[in-house]
Amino acid sequence: MSSSVNVANENGVAVVMIDNPPVNALSFHVREPLYEALAALRDDATAKAIVIACAGRTFVAGADITEFGKPVQQPELRAIVALLETIAKPTVAAIHGTALGGGLELALGCHFRVADQGAKLGLPEVKLGLLPGGGGTVRLPRLVGATKALGMIVSGTPISASEAKTAGLVDAVFDGDLLAEGIRFAREMAAAGGPFTPVRERNGRLAETEPAAFDRQAAELAKKARGLEAPLACIEAVRNAITLPFDEALAAERQLFLKLVSGDQSRAQRHLFFAEREAAKVPGKDPQRRKIARVGIIGAGTMGGGIAMAFANGGFPVILLETSEEALQRGLSMIEKNYAVSVSRGSLSEEARQQRLGLFKGSTDYADLADCDLVIEAVFEDMAVKKQVFGKLDAVARPGAILATNTSYLDVNEIAASTARPQDVLGMHFFSPANVMKLLEIVRAEQTAPDALATVAELARRIGKVAVVVGVCHGFVGNRMLSARGAENEFLLLEGATPSQVDKAFTDFGWPMGPFQMGDLAGLDIGWRNRKARGLTAVVADTLCEQGRFGQKTGSGWYRYESGSREPAADSDVEELIRAKAAALGIARREIAADEIIERTLYPLVNEGARILEEGVAARASDIDVVWVNGYGFPIGKGGPMFWAGLEGGARIVERLEHWHERTGRPIFEPASLLRRFAETGSWEGVDC
Ligand code: T1G
């Protein structure tokens, strides 16, 4: 046998053990020996039953994603599953860890599936812009019914072993020695004598489908696709499973898969899969991690409370410090309310709510932070206040504790220099709401120790965050690029566009919402305060704020909101204000097309990303993509701004930036030299940073 697949005979039960670290992906060097082993065992009379299991921490986690886009090497997974279904003796998949994608499809080729109680099973291909291409769309509905299958395949969300047992996907759940239990189960099945019916021949659950209910569910799911092809293909494939004979549905699945796997959207989403894993890796030698057990958060406001919840959700005991008992209680009660809302929505059990609340300890005394391993400040965004906090922290925190600032744009080098331990200081820029948003920018200051950085990057995943290491500059990566993306917004309005037109150009592109609707959601007063602090103006937005129009929270901003509604309605008063401002500035208004809106907002976004790469504030172009997809809702089907630049064409972006630079003279349109090089080479790589 090969090093990736080994076969042992346990008193008449053949055990096929896959061993392909780290996640037993079905790489070619696994598929080939696996096929050979199963073909041999099919005709081996000494094997009364077959168990497929995996070494290491998980059952097969899917096809090898790195193989997509390369020449296909036979046998493919589909051939292995087809072979499995010709085997008359009982076949059993013994699942631990995660059986995902092709891993679950391999298990669906077996007569039986048994699982460890902690196992998870799912078909997450849709998250890669794909659909299950190994027969999952045709077999899963035959075990769990079309409705359950459709929900699992279109969401890509795995289910627990117990849920899988209830649904009919798993035949037994064990708590203990899974392999031994799997072998015993297989032996019992062999002794019982069958019949052993392949999943492809089981149509009972399909017959339960109510076409009208299925169509309603499909229509609801299709509405959420927001321009992504894979969810629609998943729906079509599951519908085929109900309406077509097995082999026709299987062939249709294959065609849908081939179309998706070669498409831009799947390439973009596979790019993001690996980019997210790269972004958390700190270039250079992999240092020792520091122990993080106790976490302190300074500031129990919106951000501090959200950050504290993120750590409690990750199982960490949290000390939440405020300047007064009243402020502390206000923060703690907001946290309790947030958890209560989650329970009422059914997204959190009462038991989990109690357990998480039990992890919080409140304090108004810095001395209580003395044994924390990590302290994060989320106080008022003012350098003097931050320095005061770090001065106190420097005095009480234990040696080796990591001291983090949640600042969204202040100079972390300056904050670090205000302590005697700059090597322990870094930025942890969470995005509001911090207990929900996945992005965490980890700001590497000049003197931040590599082990402190690596510790926090690893910690991020334990609290469900996607970490990106960034350098120090105003706004780091995300907010700095956000400024570039929004620099033309008011000019577009003054020159003839309406807020709705700009926002529609964005939502048609695939954004969840456009900049003006986003401004109304976040509150226009935030930007107004920042502009005043920096001596900047925005002729229209400033006037709206002076009129008390801060957005949703005041019932009007760029749009009007009927009482209690969050639905934006175009406001003729705002459009009149824009026209008046334009007239006062002598700006002749004209029709502005969606293409122009995209060119004057998203091309500067890419250009600023190129500058950030040139300056070394980001280590990789893919890091910038991870920031924008996880922090700002950049459409995943376009892979992030830097990946999308490749789809759009670097030369076209440069040409249009030059056009707008010549027409307006504004610096954001001056193409970065790295962007020019990208236009020539098609690659962001080779950037020394
Ligand atoms: N292929 C190749 N590499 C993979 C991989 C995969 N399927 N899954 C993980 N890796 C790498 C990953 O890049 C990382 O590499 C290392 O393994 C550890 O991963 C035909 C078409 C299983 C839940 O989508 O969800 O089957 O950074 O850091 O946090 O229908 O990995 O160490 O160099 O994520 O413990 C469907 C993808 C594929 C599952 C484990 N399957 N993987 O999480 O570790 S398409 C998936 C995951 C398919 C068929 C279709 C997670 C995990 P490095 P990690 P983790």
XYZ file of C-alpha atoms and ligand atoms in Angstrom:
744
model
C 0.000 0.000 0.000
C 0.954 3.640 -0.164
C 1.882 5.867 2.763
C -1.474 7.654 2.348
C -3.730 4.563 2.357
C -3.202 1.438 4.408
C -5.391 -1.693 4.662
C -5.596 -4.025 7.643
C -7.819 -7.060 8.155
C -9.374 -7.143 11.603
C -10.737 -10.681 11.830
C -12.634 -10.444 8.610
C -13.345 -6.706 8.625
C -11.070 -4.762 6.281
C -10.047 -1.358 7.593
C -8.982 1.152 4.912
C -7.068 3.883 6.742
C -6.460 7.195 4.926
C -3.503 9.175 6.237
C -2.910 12.488 4.470
C -2.159 15.267 6.982
C -3.293 17.830 7.889
C -6.951 17.231 6.922
C -6.925 14.019 4.846
C -7.819 15.909 1.666
C -8.545 13.577 -1.238
C -5.373 14.428 -3.152
C -4.413 12.306 -6.152
C -1.861 10.397 -4.030
C -4.803 9.336 -1.851
C -7.383 8.669 -4.555
C -5.247 6.302 -6.596
C -4.332 3.849 -3.770
C -7.818 4.200 -2.279
C -9.415 3.102 -5.539
C -6.997 0.182 -5.860
C -7.614 -0.920 -2.265
C -11.390 -0.875 -2.623
C -11.278 -2.703 -5.956
C -9.140 -5.430 -4.392
C -11.340 -5.696 -1.279
C -14.503 -5.947 -3.359
C -13.339 -9.382 -4.547
C -11.436 -10.410 -1.409
C -13.429 -13.178 0.260
C -11.502 -12.765 3.538
C -13.057 -9.303 3.936
C -16.687 -9.706 5.082
C -17.088 -5.953 5.494
C -15.109 -2.757 4.841
C -14.549 0.240 7.123
C -13.099 3.478 5.700
C -11.461 5.611 8.389
C -8.837 8.330 8.691
C -5.751 8.876 10.781
C -5.064 12.216 12.427
C -7.523 14.802 13.615
C -10.267 14.469 11.080
C -12.052 12.359 8.508
C -11.622 13.521 4.892
C -12.193 17.280 4.793
C -12.841 17.337 1.077
C -11.210 17.268 -2.296
C -7.759 18.814 -2.450
C -8.610 22.416 -3.253
C -5.079 23.059 -4.501
C -5.747 20.652 -7.391
C -8.571 22.720 -8.876
C -7.640 24.526 -12.046
C -4.968 21.912 -12.833
C -5.278 18.889 -15.180
C -7.508 16.276 -13.571
C -5.733 13.060 -12.546
C -7.794 9.845 -12.570
C -9.339 8.319 -10.645
C -11.597 11.171 -9.621
C -13.730 10.969 -6.481
C -16.797 10.140 -8.577
C -15.135 6.949 -9.806
C -14.284 5.897 -6.234
C -17.869 6.435 -5.098
C -19.192 4.550 -8.118
C -16.828 1.664 -7.306
C -17.990 1.659 -3.682
C -21.580 1.232 -4.825
C -20.687 -1.941 -6.719
C -19.428 -3.602 -3.532
C -21.969 -6.120 -2.220
C -20.477 -6.522 1.267
C -21.309 -3.864 3.892
C -19.201 -0.687 3.640
C -18.986 1.684 6.614
C -17.468 5.189 6.880
C -16.171 5.887 10.396
C -16.256 9.673 10.782
C -14.432 11.816 13.326
C -13.548 15.499 13.166
C -15.145 16.817 10.004
C -16.489 14.971 6.979
C -16.769 17.829 4.512
C -17.328 18.114 0.783
C -15.753 15.208 -1.009
C -15.178 13.594 2.386
C -18.899 13.390 3.039
C -19.468 12.343 -0.565
C -17.017 9.477 -0.069
C -19.003 8.483 3.022
C -22.250 8.718 1.023
C -20.837 6.041 -1.289
C -20.801 3.671 1.674
C -23.847 1.700 2.824
C -23.437 3.025 6.358
C -21.954 5.997 8.188
C -21.015 5.985 11.867
C -19.689 9.065 13.636
C -17.954 10.171 16.759
C -20.294 12.324 18.837
C -18.117 15.394 18.264
C -18.004 14.998 14.496
C -19.430 17.482 12.014
C -20.703 16.682 8.534
C -21.336 19.100 5.693
C -21.069 20.083 2.059
C -19.373 23.535 2.166
C -18.499 23.661 -1.538
C -20.791 26.666 -2.063
C -18.330 28.691 0.026
C -15.719 27.988 -2.623
C -18.075 29.042 -5.406
C -18.734 25.378 -6.228
C -21.337 22.714 -5.649
C -20.750 19.160 -4.354
C -19.208 17.551 -7.460
C -18.891 14.011 -6.153
C -22.566 13.093 -6.179
C -23.495 14.902 -2.973
C -26.380 16.830 -4.532
C -27.994 13.568 -5.680
C -27.204 11.271 -2.735
C -27.712 13.571 0.258
C -31.413 14.225 -0.533
C -31.923 10.462 -0.666
C -30.873 10.153 2.961
C -32.126 13.349 4.609
C -34.850 14.513 2.217
C -34.741 17.338 -0.297
C -35.574 20.152 2.098
C -32.834 19.371 4.616
C -30.367 18.646 1.818
C -31.125 21.907 0.052
C -30.562 23.887 3.243
C -27.267 22.137 3.970
C -25.907 22.441 0.420
C -26.863 26.069 -0.219
C -25.676 27.265 3.210
C -22.587 25.053 3.276
C -23.010 24.860 7.040
C -22.029 21.547 8.649
C -24.312 19.735 11.100
C -23.443 17.842 14.259
C -23.296 14.063 14.463
C -26.462 13.936 16.550
C -28.345 16.148 14.073
C -27.022 13.962 11.278
C -28.298 10.853 13.092
C -31.723 12.405 13.518
C -31.791 13.440 9.873
C -30.881 9.941 8.655
C -27.420 10.851 7.365
C -25.621 8.844 10.052
C -26.556 5.335 11.228
C -24.879 5.382 14.635
C -23.082 7.867 16.877
C -20.406 6.666 19.280
C -18.617 8.194 22.229
C -15.318 6.390 22.668
C -13.080 4.330 20.385
C -14.679 5.175 17.050
C -12.606 2.712 15.004
C -13.337 -0.190 17.311
C -17.022 0.723 17.316
C -16.967 1.070 13.524
C -15.403 -2.367 13.111
C -17.931 -3.900 15.501
C -20.785 -2.170 13.638
C -19.494 -3.485 10.303
C -19.162 -6.993 11.679
C -22.739 -6.876 12.964
C -23.998 -5.678 9.581
C -22.159 -8.503 7.838
C -23.585 -11.013 10.270
C -27.086 -9.627 9.756
C -26.704 -10.429 6.077
C -28.180 -7.297 4.479
C -29.610 -6.315 2.056
C -27.024 -3.588 1.672
C -28.682 -0.989 -0.537
C -26.461 1.718 -2.048
C -27.653 5.248 -1.345
C -28.274 5.797 -5.055
C -31.095 3.200 -4.903
C -32.830 4.684 -1.874
C -35.691 6.908 -3.081
C -38.013 6.837 -0.072
C -37.040 10.220 1.347
C -37.335 11.830 -2.083
C -40.954 10.802 -2.256
C -41.626 12.931 0.843
C -40.812 16.135 -1.052
C -43.660 18.618 -1.350
C -42.918 20.406 -4.639
C -44.590 23.665 -3.635
C -42.726 23.804 -0.323
C -39.472 22.971 -2.073
C -40.068 25.724 -4.647
C -40.775 28.257 -1.889
C -37.606 27.266 -0.043
C -35.598 27.419 -3.283
C -36.993 30.837 -4.168
C -36.113 32.205 -0.732
C -32.563 30.870 -0.998
C -32.152 32.170 -4.553
C -33.046 35.677 -3.416
C -30.048 35.656 -1.075
C -27.588 34.621 -3.792
C -26.809 38.299 -4.505
C -25.118 37.696 -7.834
C -23.316 34.481 -6.813
C -23.716 31.594 -9.283
C -22.944 28.666 -6.949
C -26.053 28.902 -4.719
C -28.269 28.900 -7.837
C -26.409 25.900 -9.253
C -26.829 24.078 -5.918
C -30.574 24.672 -6.061
C -30.758 23.425 -9.654
C -28.764 20.300 -8.797
C -30.959 19.372 -5.824
C -34.067 19.991 -7.912
C -32.617 17.607 -10.505
C -32.172 15.014 -7.770
C -35.917 15.106 -7.192
C -37.109 15.352 -10.767
C -34.575 13.332 -12.803
C -33.442 9.684 -12.736
C -30.296 9.248 -10.637
C -27.764 8.999 -13.468
C -29.215 11.976 -15.343
C -29.124 14.083 -12.172
C -25.553 12.959 -11.546
C -24.514 13.920 -15.076
C -26.205 17.295 -14.694
C -24.352 17.842 -11.426
C -21.096 17.217 -13.220
C -21.854 19.805 -15.906
C -22.808 22.394 -13.300
C -19.608 21.662 -11.367
C -17.374 21.997 -14.436
C -18.957 25.347 -15.265
C -18.449 26.693 -11.741
C -14.917 25.395 -11.153
C -13.594 27.181 -14.229
C -15.466 30.414 -13.475
C -14.121 33.646 -12.003
C -16.321 33.490 -8.915
C -14.990 30.126 -7.753
C -11.434 31.186 -8.513
C -12.084 34.277 -6.385
C -13.563 32.334 -3.493
C -10.816 29.679 -3.563
C -8.302 32.537 -3.545
C -9.945 33.879 -0.382
C -9.923 30.453 1.282
C -6.122 30.298 1.131
C -5.650 34.049 1.567
C -7.393 33.974 4.955
C -5.009 31.252 6.141
C -1.958 33.066 4.794
C -2.933 36.409 6.339
C -2.592 35.075 9.892
C 0.978 33.865 9.171
C 3.681 36.241 10.289
C 6.501 36.259 7.698
C 9.788 34.921 9.015
C 10.680 32.250 11.590
C 7.708 30.796 13.466
C 8.270 32.004 17.059
C 7.209 30.477 20.388
C 3.736 31.581 21.449
C 3.025 33.272 24.779
C 0.378 31.745 27.080
C -2.926 33.605 27.023
C -5.416 32.539 29.660
C -6.707 35.718 31.296
C -7.778 38.757 29.258
C -8.439 42.290 30.453
C -10.480 44.847 28.507
C -10.318 48.538 29.386
C -13.468 50.422 28.417
C -16.957 48.923 28.585
C -18.467 50.989 25.776
C -19.730 49.616 22.469
C -16.300 48.499 21.305
C -14.962 47.334 24.680
C -18.141 45.417 25.441
C -18.113 43.806 21.991
C -14.459 42.813 22.336
C -15.114 41.373 25.786
C -17.974 39.328 24.335
C -15.735 38.036 21.548
C -13.306 36.668 24.124
C -16.039 35.248 26.374
C -17.546 33.601 23.285
C -14.129 31.996 22.782
C -14.216 30.678 26.360
C -11.811 33.193 27.910
C -12.377 34.657 31.397
C -12.550 38.443 30.958
C -11.945 41.305 33.357
C -13.810 44.388 32.127
C -12.462 47.616 33.571
C -14.174 51.005 33.614
C -13.485 54.330 35.282
C -16.636 54.241 37.400
C -19.062 51.680 38.812
C -21.888 53.366 36.890
C -20.074 53.079 33.539
C -19.096 49.506 34.341
C -22.661 48.458 35.134
C -23.877 50.164 31.970
C -21.386 48.124 29.971
C -22.196 44.846 31.716
C -25.942 45.323 31.269
C -25.428 45.997 27.543
C -23.558 42.696 27.326
C -26.353 40.887 29.178
C -28.910 42.449 26.810
C -26.915 41.357 23.753
C -26.793 37.763 24.975
C -30.500 37.856 25.855
C -31.279 38.959 22.298
C -29.229 36.048 20.947
C -31.160 33.630 23.147
C -34.503 35.102 22.050
C -33.403 34.721 18.421
C -32.481 31.086 19.074
C -28.849 31.607 18.089
C -27.639 30.979 21.656
C -28.859 28.497 24.255
C -29.803 29.687 27.748
C -27.104 27.401 29.130
C -24.449 29.010 26.888
C -25.665 32.465 27.913
C -25.224 31.638 31.581
C -21.834 30.047 30.947
C -20.560 33.080 29.034
C -21.858 35.617 31.538
C -20.054 33.630 34.221
C -16.751 34.458 32.481
C -17.081 38.217 33.085
C -15.644 40.043 36.073
C -16.072 43.818 36.385
C -13.593 46.192 38.013
C -12.718 49.854 38.393
C -9.234 49.115 39.739
C -6.223 48.745 37.395
C -4.574 46.484 39.996
C -7.083 43.790 38.992
C -5.347 43.589 35.601
C -2.054 42.549 37.210
C -2.319 38.845 36.308
C -3.777 39.290 32.841
C -1.810 37.815 29.944
C -3.364 40.212 27.446
C -4.938 43.606 28.038
C -6.816 45.458 25.295
C -7.808 49.095 25.676
C -10.892 50.363 23.930
C -11.113 53.860 25.393
C -11.879 57.179 23.710
C -10.047 57.611 20.389
C -7.664 60.305 21.639
C -3.889 59.945 21.820
C -3.550 61.651 25.206
C -6.183 59.375 26.745
C -4.556 56.294 25.209
C -1.128 57.285 26.541
C -2.570 57.797 29.997
C -4.101 54.310 29.910
C -0.861 52.716 28.710
C 1.086 54.537 31.401
C -1.114 52.938 34.055
C -0.940 49.572 32.310
C 2.844 49.759 32.186
C 2.834 50.131 35.949
C 0.510 47.214 36.807
C 0.657 44.592 34.028
C 2.836 41.568 34.653
C 6.086 41.207 32.684
C 5.407 39.558 29.309
C 1.768 40.553 29.196
C 0.721 41.727 25.750
C -0.686 45.261 25.773
C -2.993 46.035 22.835
C -4.738 49.156 21.646
C -8.010 48.995 19.720
C -7.335 52.302 18.015
C -8.743 52.515 14.496
C -6.182 54.930 13.122
C -3.826 56.425 15.779
C -0.059 55.827 15.644
C 0.673 52.586 17.538
C 4.424 53.364 17.505
C 3.716 56.518 19.524
C 1.526 54.595 21.960
C 4.197 51.876 22.351
C 6.861 54.508 22.963
C 4.845 55.775 25.918
C 5.637 52.521 27.760
C 8.844 50.911 28.977
C 7.881 47.724 27.112
C 7.302 48.626 23.434
C 8.098 45.028 22.463
C 4.856 43.938 24.162
C 2.661 46.576 22.512
C 0.616 46.106 19.342
C -2.726 47.105 17.856
C -5.825 44.902 17.767
C -8.245 46.809 15.561
C -11.669 45.190 15.895
C -14.593 46.193 13.700
C -17.925 47.148 15.195
C -19.848 45.214 16.351
C -16.707 43.516 17.650
C -18.553 40.400 18.812
C -19.903 39.892 15.279
C -17.504 41.275 12.634
C -14.870 38.665 11.714
C -12.002 40.972 10.728
C -9.217 41.780 13.154
C -6.357 44.003 11.974
C -3.305 43.193 14.099
C -1.103 46.288 13.959
C 2.608 45.503 14.048
C 4.498 48.466 15.567
C 8.196 48.957 14.872
C 9.270 47.301 18.127
C 6.512 44.694 18.501
C 8.151 41.353 19.347
C 7.518 38.573 16.749
C 6.255 36.190 19.436
C 3.704 38.764 20.642
C 2.473 39.150 17.079
C 2.301 35.401 16.415
C 0.533 34.850 19.745
C -2.224 37.327 18.922
C -2.529 36.080 15.317
C -3.134 32.535 16.592
C -5.417 33.779 19.364
C -7.616 35.496 16.757
C -8.845 32.166 15.380
C -9.731 30.967 18.889
C -12.184 33.888 19.168
C -13.574 33.351 15.655
C -11.741 36.239 14.019
C -9.921 36.440 10.693
C -6.605 38.108 11.498
C -4.533 40.239 9.156
C -1.173 41.621 10.266
C -0.822 45.245 9.120
C 1.707 48.035 9.593
C 1.318 51.486 11.111
C -0.174 54.292 9.023
C -3.274 56.491 9.361
C -6.181 54.065 9.155
C -3.899 51.015 8.704
C -5.202 49.063 5.673
C -9.003 49.032 5.795
C -9.896 52.558 6.885
C -7.117 54.119 4.830
C -8.503 52.453 1.706
C -12.056 53.332 2.789
C -11.067 57.015 2.673
C -9.782 56.562 -0.882
C -12.971 54.739 -1.879
C -15.136 57.559 -0.502
C -13.071 60.582 -1.579
C -15.169 61.173 -4.688
C -18.589 60.531 -3.124
C -19.596 64.176 -2.713
C -18.120 65.202 -6.050
C -20.309 62.561 -7.688
C -23.375 64.050 -5.985
C -22.492 67.628 -6.823
C -21.806 66.689 -10.468
C -25.160 64.984 -10.941
C -25.557 61.611 -9.233
C -28.057 60.985 -6.417
C -27.263 58.986 -3.259
C -29.549 56.234 -4.578
C -27.714 56.046 -7.917
C -24.336 55.728 -6.209
C -25.654 53.129 -3.770
C -27.310 51.183 -6.589
C -24.046 51.065 -8.529
C -22.506 49.489 -5.428
C -25.271 46.957 -4.765
C -25.339 46.011 -8.455
C -21.599 45.366 -8.099
C -22.391 43.007 -5.222
C -21.861 45.122 -2.089
C -24.462 44.564 0.653
C -25.121 48.305 0.571
C -23.647 51.479 -0.880
C -21.658 54.204 0.908
C -24.570 56.557 1.598
C -26.817 53.869 3.054
C -23.799 52.664 5.060
C -23.217 56.209 6.326
C -26.806 56.467 7.517
C -26.448 53.104 9.267
C -23.180 53.956 11.060
C -24.193 57.558 11.813
C -23.069 60.624 9.825
C -21.989 62.347 13.044
C -18.970 60.007 13.344
C -17.450 61.195 10.084
C -18.462 64.780 10.898
C -16.547 64.622 14.220
C -13.488 63.114 12.503
C -13.515 65.799 9.793
C -13.771 68.605 12.331
C -10.907 67.107 14.385
C -8.762 67.093 11.232
C -9.907 70.461 9.868
C -11.608 68.882 6.868
C -15.010 69.665 5.345
C -17.641 67.912 3.227
C -20.054 70.508 1.896
C -23.149 68.316 1.768
C -22.534 65.913 4.666
C -21.574 68.759 7.012
C -24.829 70.571 6.240
C -26.851 67.402 6.837
C -25.160 67.044 10.221
C -25.712 70.692 11.094
C -29.401 69.985 10.427
C -29.222 67.060 12.874
C -29.642 64.523 10.085
C -27.292 61.809 11.387
C -28.934 58.910 9.546
C -31.114 56.063 10.774
C -30.721 57.052 14.438
C -32.326 60.445 13.785
C -34.850 59.278 11.199
C -33.047 61.009 8.347
C -29.613 61.433 6.834
C -28.874 60.926 3.159
C -32.242 59.157 3.107
C -35.490 59.470 5.032
C -36.620 56.610 7.350
C -40.294 56.134 8.280
C -40.564 55.749 12.046
C -39.333 52.329 13.058
C -38.212 51.471 9.544
C -34.621 50.934 8.434
C -35.673 51.068 4.791
C -34.015 54.099 3.070
C -36.348 56.373 1.117
C -35.018 58.973 -1.318
C -35.455 62.451 0.175
C -36.217 65.367 -2.159
C -34.884 67.770 0.495
C -31.449 66.141 0.243
C -31.521 66.221 -3.547
C -32.500 69.897 -3.397
C -29.647 70.579 -0.962
C -27.188 68.896 -3.329
C -28.437 70.944 -6.274
C -28.134 74.154 -4.245
C -24.586 73.315 -3.145
C -23.614 72.515 -6.739
C -25.061 75.793 -7.969
C -23.234 77.719 -5.263
C -20.005 76.067 -6.400
C -20.782 76.720 -10.059
C -20.775 73.013 -10.856
C -22.793 72.075 -13.960
C -24.687 68.873 -13.270
C -24.932 65.977 -15.741
C -26.032 62.356 -16.000
C -23.482 60.096 -14.312
C -23.379 56.439 -15.383
C -22.762 53.514 -13.022
C -19.438 52.726 -14.730
C -18.157 56.185 -13.853
C -19.230 55.721 -10.232
C -17.270 52.446 -10.052
C -14.226 53.976 -11.754
C -14.135 56.925 -9.345
C -14.620 54.862 -6.182
C -13.281 51.325 -6.637
C -10.319 52.130 -8.888
C -8.919 54.527 -6.233
C -9.590 51.726 -3.718
C -7.291 49.408 -5.710
C -4.779 52.209 -6.213
C -4.555 52.884 -2.469
C -4.083 49.173 -1.928
C -1.129 49.286 -4.317
C 0.369 52.183 -2.362
C -0.113 50.259 0.895
C 1.765 47.328 -0.610
C 4.565 49.588 -1.841
C 4.942 51.040 1.661
C 4.964 47.601 3.261
C 1.937 48.385 5.407
C 0.505 45.090 4.088
C 2.733 42.082 3.441
C 0.629 40.545 0.660
C -1.968 41.724 -1.841
C -4.138 38.822 -0.644
C -4.014 40.254 2.889
C -5.734 43.366 1.553
C -8.413 41.165 -0.029
C -8.986 39.436 3.320
C -9.393 42.827 5.028
C -11.965 44.039 2.523
C -14.036 40.878 2.297
C -14.194 40.321 6.064
C -14.292 43.925 7.243
C -16.227 45.837 4.623
C -18.350 43.370 2.662
C -16.415 43.358 -0.602
C -18.273 40.753 -2.712
C -16.659 37.326 -2.204
C -17.400 36.421 -5.833
C -14.883 39.074 -6.860
C -12.206 37.947 -4.407
C -11.373 41.303 -2.833
C -10.102 44.525 -4.440
C -6.654 43.243 -5.457
C -7.950 39.973 -6.950
C -10.748 41.873 -8.678
C -8.148 44.214 -10.221
C -6.980 41.187 -12.159
C -10.505 40.455 -13.367
C -11.027 44.114 -14.296
C -7.614 44.412 -15.986
C -4.740 46.418 -14.558
C -4.166 48.331 -17.805
C -7.792 49.475 -17.904
C -7.609 50.647 -14.273
C -4.429 52.620 -14.963
C -5.888 54.162 -18.109
C -9.078 55.274 -16.364
C -7.207 56.592 -13.320
C -5.032 58.664 -15.653
C -8.170 59.969 -17.356
C -9.714 61.123 -14.042
C -6.374 62.449 -12.837
C -6.038 64.567 -15.959
C -9.653 65.745 -15.620
C -9.628 66.522 -11.880
C -5.970 66.758 -10.833
C -6.878 64.971 -7.615
C -4.016 62.810 -6.166
C -6.152 59.719 -5.499
C -6.196 59.184 -9.276
C -2.393 59.235 -9.641
C -1.607 55.550 -10.477
C 0.802 53.962 -7.975
C 3.986 52.602 -9.581
C 3.144 49.131 -8.266
C -0.235 49.367 -10.001
C 1.508 50.228 -13.248
C 3.747 47.209 -12.763
C 0.692 45.068 -12.023
C -0.819 46.299 -15.289
C 2.268 45.007 -17.100
C 2.835 41.748 -15.248
C -0.623 40.799 -13.948
C 0.943 40.003 -10.577
C 1.206 41.842 -7.267
C 4.015 39.523 -6.139
C 7.650 40.321 -5.811
C 6.898 43.219 -3.522
C 9.741 43.589 -1.002
C 7.921 44.546 2.168
N -7.717 21.075 0.334
C -6.431 21.489 0.472
N -5.923 22.037 1.609
C -6.773 22.175 2.642
C -8.132 21.768 2.570
C -8.591 21.200 1.349
N -9.831 20.768 1.199
N -8.703 22.062 3.762
C -7.751 22.600 4.534
N -6.588 22.680 3.875
C -5.317 23.178 4.396
C -5.398 24.644 4.796
O -5.130 25.457 3.672
C -4.297 24.716 5.841
O -3.059 24.759 5.149
C -4.385 23.363 6.538
O -5.045 22.484 5.612
C -5.177 23.421 7.823
O -6.447 23.988 7.489
C -15.581 17.204 -5.033
C -15.311 19.913 -4.906
C -11.183 21.105 7.576
C -12.531 22.712 8.959
O -14.216 23.276 1.806
O -12.958 24.008 6.213
O -14.604 18.641 -1.717
O -2.232 26.929 6.090
O -6.120 26.037 8.907
O -8.853 25.541 11.183
O -17.544 17.890 -3.976
O -9.574 23.387 6.804
O -1.559 24.777 7.140
O -0.667 25.384 4.860
O -8.379 25.469 7.888
O -8.424 23.091 11.729
C -14.621 20.979 0.346
C -12.060 23.188 3.697
C -13.539 21.072 -0.682
C -13.224 22.185 3.657
C -10.059 22.433 9.325
N -14.056 21.047 1.677
N -11.301 23.105 4.922
O -9.949 23.752 9.847
O -7.423 24.043 9.733
S -14.168 21.077 -2.343
C -13.882 22.228 2.291
C -11.820 23.577 6.089
C -14.833 19.515 -2.500
C -16.139 17.875 -3.810
C -15.754 19.297 -3.644
C -10.895 23.558 7.272
C -11.187 22.434 8.263
P -1.790 25.512 5.864
P -7.123 25.018 8.504
P -8.650 24.136 10.732
